[in-house]
PDB file of C-alpha atoms in Angstrom:
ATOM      1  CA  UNK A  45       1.973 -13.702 -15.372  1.00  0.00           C
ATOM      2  CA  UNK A  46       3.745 -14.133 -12.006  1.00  0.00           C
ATOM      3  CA  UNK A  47       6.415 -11.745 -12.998  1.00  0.00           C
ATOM      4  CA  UNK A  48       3.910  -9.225 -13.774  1.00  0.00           C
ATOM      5  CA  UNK A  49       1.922  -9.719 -10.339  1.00  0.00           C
ATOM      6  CA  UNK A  50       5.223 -10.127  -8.327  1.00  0.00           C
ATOM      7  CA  UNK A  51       6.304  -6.572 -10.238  1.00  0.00           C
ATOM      8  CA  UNK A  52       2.805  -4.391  -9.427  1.00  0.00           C
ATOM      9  CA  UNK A  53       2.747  -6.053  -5.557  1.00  0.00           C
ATOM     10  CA  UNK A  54       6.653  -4.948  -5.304  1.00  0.00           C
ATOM     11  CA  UNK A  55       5.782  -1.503  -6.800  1.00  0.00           C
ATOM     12  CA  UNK A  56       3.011  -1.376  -4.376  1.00  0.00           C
ATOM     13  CA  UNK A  57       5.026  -2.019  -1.290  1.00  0.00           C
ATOM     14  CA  UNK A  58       7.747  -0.144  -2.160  1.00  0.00           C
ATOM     15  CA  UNK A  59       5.587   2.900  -2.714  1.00  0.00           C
ATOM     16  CA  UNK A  60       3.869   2.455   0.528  1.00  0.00           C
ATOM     17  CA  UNK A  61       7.679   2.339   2.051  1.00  0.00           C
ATOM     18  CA  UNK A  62       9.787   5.246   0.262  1.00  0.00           C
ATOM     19  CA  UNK A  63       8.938   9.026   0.062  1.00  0.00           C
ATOM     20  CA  UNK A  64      11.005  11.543  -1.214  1.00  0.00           C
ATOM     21  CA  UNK A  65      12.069  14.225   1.160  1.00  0.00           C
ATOM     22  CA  UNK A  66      11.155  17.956   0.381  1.00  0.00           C
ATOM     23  CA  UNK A  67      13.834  20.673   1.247  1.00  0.00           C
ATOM     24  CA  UNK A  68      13.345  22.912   3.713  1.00  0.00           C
ATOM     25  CA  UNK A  69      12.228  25.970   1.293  1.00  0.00           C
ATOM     26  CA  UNK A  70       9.621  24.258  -0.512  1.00  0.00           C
ATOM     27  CA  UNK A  71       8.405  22.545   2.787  1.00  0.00           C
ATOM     28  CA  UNK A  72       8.033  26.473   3.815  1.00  0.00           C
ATOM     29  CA  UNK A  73       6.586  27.687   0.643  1.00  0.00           C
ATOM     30  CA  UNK A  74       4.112  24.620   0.774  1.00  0.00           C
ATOM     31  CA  UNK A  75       3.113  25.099   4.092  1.00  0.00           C
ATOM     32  CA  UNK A  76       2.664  28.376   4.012  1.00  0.00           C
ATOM     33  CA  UNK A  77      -0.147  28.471   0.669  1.00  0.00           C
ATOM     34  CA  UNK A  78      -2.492  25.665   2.981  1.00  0.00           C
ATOM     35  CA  UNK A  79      -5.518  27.424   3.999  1.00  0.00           C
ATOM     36  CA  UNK A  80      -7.355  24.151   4.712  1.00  0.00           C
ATOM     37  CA  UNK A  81      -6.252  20.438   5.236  1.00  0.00           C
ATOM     38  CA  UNK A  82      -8.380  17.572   6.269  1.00  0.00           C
ATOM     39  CA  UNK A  83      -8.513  13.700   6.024  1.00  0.00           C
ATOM     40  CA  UNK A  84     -11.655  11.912   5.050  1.00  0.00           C
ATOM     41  CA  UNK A  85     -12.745   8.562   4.284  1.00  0.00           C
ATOM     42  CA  UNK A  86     -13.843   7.437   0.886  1.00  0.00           C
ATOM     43  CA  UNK A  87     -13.650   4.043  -0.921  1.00  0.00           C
ATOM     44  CA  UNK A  88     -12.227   3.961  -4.272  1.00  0.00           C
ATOM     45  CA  UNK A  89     -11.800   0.424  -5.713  1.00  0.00           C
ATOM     46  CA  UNK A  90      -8.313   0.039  -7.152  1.00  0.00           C
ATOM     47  CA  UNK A  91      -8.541  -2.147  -9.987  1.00  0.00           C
ATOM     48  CA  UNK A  92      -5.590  -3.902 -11.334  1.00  0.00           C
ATOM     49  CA  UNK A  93      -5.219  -7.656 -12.996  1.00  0.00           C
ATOM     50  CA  UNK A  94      -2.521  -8.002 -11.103  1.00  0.00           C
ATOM     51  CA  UNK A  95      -3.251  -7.178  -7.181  1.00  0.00           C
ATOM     52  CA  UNK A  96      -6.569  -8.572  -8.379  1.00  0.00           C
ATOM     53  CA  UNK A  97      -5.128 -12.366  -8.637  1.00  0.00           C
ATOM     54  CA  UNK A  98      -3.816 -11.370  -4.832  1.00  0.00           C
ATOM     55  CA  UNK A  99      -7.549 -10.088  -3.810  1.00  0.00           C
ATOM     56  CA  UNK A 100      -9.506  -6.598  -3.806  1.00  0.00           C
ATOM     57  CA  UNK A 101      -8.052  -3.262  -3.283  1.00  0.00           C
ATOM     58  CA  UNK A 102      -9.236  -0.045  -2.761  1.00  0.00           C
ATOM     59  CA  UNK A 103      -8.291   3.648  -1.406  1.00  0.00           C
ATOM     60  CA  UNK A 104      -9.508   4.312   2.292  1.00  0.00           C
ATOM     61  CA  UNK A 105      -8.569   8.059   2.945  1.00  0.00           C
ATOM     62  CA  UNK A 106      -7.894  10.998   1.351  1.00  0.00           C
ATOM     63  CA  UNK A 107      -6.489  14.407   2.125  1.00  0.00           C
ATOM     64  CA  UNK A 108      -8.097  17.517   1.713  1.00  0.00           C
ATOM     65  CA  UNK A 109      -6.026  20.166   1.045  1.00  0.00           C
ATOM     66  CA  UNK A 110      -7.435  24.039  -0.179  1.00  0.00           C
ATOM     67  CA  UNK A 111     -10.451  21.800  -1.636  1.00  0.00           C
ATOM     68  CA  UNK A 112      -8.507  19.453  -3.718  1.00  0.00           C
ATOM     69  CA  UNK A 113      -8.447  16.018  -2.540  1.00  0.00           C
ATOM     70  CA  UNK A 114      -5.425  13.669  -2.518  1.00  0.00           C
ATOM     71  CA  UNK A 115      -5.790   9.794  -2.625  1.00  0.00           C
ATOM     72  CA  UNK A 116      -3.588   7.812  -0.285  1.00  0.00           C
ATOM     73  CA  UNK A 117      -2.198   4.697  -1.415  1.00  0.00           C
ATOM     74  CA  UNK A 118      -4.638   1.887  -1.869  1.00  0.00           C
ATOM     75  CA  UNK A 119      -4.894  -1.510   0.350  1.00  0.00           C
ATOM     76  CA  UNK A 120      -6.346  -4.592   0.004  1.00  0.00           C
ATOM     77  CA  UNK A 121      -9.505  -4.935   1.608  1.00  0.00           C
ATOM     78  CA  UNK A 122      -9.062  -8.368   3.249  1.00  0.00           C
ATOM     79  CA  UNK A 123      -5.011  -8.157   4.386  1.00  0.00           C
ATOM     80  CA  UNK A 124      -5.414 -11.926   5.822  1.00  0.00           C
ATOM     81  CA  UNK A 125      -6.668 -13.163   2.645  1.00  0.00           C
ATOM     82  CA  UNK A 126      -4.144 -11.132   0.268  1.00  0.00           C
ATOM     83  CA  UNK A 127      -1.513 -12.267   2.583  1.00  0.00           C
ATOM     84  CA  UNK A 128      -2.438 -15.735   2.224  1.00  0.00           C
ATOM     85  CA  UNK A 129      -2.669 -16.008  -1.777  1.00  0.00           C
ATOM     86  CA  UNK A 130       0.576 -14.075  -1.814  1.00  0.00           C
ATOM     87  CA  UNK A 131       2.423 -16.216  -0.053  1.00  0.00           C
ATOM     88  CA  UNK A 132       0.658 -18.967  -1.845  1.00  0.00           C
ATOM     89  CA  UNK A 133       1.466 -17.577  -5.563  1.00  0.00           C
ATOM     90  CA  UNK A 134       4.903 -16.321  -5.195  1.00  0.00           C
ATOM     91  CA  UNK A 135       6.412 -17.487  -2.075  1.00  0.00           C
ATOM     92  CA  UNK A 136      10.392 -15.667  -3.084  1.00  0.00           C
ATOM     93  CA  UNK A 137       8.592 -12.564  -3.102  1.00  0.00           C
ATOM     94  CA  UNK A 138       6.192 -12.787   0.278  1.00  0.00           C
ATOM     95  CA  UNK A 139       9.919 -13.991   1.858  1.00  0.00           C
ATOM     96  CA  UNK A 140      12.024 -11.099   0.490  1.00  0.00           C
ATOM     97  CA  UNK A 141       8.760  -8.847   1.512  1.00  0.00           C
ATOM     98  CA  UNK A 142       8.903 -10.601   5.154  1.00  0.00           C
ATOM     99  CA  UNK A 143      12.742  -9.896   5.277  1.00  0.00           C
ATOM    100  CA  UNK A 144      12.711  -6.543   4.189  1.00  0.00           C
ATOM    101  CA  UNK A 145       9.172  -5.235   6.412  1.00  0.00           C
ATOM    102  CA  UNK A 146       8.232  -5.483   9.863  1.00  0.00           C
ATOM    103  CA  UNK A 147       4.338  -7.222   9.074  1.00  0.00           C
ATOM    104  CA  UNK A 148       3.823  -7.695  12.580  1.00  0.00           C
ATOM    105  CA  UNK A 149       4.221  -3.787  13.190  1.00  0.00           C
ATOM    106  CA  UNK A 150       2.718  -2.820   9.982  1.00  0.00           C
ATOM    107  CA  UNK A 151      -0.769  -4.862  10.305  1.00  0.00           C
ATOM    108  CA  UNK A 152      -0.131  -5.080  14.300  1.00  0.00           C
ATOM    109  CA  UNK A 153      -0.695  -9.181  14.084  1.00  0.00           C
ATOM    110  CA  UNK A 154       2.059 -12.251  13.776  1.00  0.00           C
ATOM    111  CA  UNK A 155       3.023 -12.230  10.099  1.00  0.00           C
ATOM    112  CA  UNK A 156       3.513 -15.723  10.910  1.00  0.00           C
ATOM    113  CA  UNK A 157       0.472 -16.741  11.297  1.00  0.00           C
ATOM    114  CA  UNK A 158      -0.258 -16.858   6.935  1.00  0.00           C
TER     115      UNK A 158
END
């Protein structure tokens, strides 16, 4: 069970972190067939037993592009509280997390503090 959490929080994290780049021509191609982008706010739960054991998660934006909208990633709801059991559950992983991302610049608070 912990391998299983510690694998869907790492695929989380590491999905918020990487993005493949786009060449230049499809970049152009892309850009050029957008008649209308927008960001919104919704609130999609994200339900996982997994990030569930860590606490609730759900998508907070979307983007609107030509009328078809695009989830962003999902977060957890409470970050001190996810942060917290985390740590808690599977301290290795909340320490290879801490050495590999900057928490204080991603939630703009002391990591140190959970």
């Amino acid at each position: 069970m912990k391998r299983k959490l510690m694998i869907t929080v790492l695929v989380l994290c590491l999905s918020l972190s990487i993005a493949l780049p786009a060449s230049a021509a499809e970049t152009t191609s892309a850009q050029n067939s957008i008649k209308q982008i927008q960001m919104t706010h919704v609130n999609v739960p994200f339900t996982n037993e997994s990030v569930d054991q860590v606490g609730q998660a759900s998508t907070k934006d979307a983007v609107v592009i030509n009328g078809i909208t695009n989830y962003l990633y999902p977060t957890f709801d409470d970050l001190d509280s996810a942060l917290v059991k985390l740590k808690s559950k599977i301290p290795d992983y909340y320490r290879l997390v801490e050495k590999q991302v900057d928490l204080t610049e991603a939630y703009d608070r002391l990591y140190t503090e959970y």
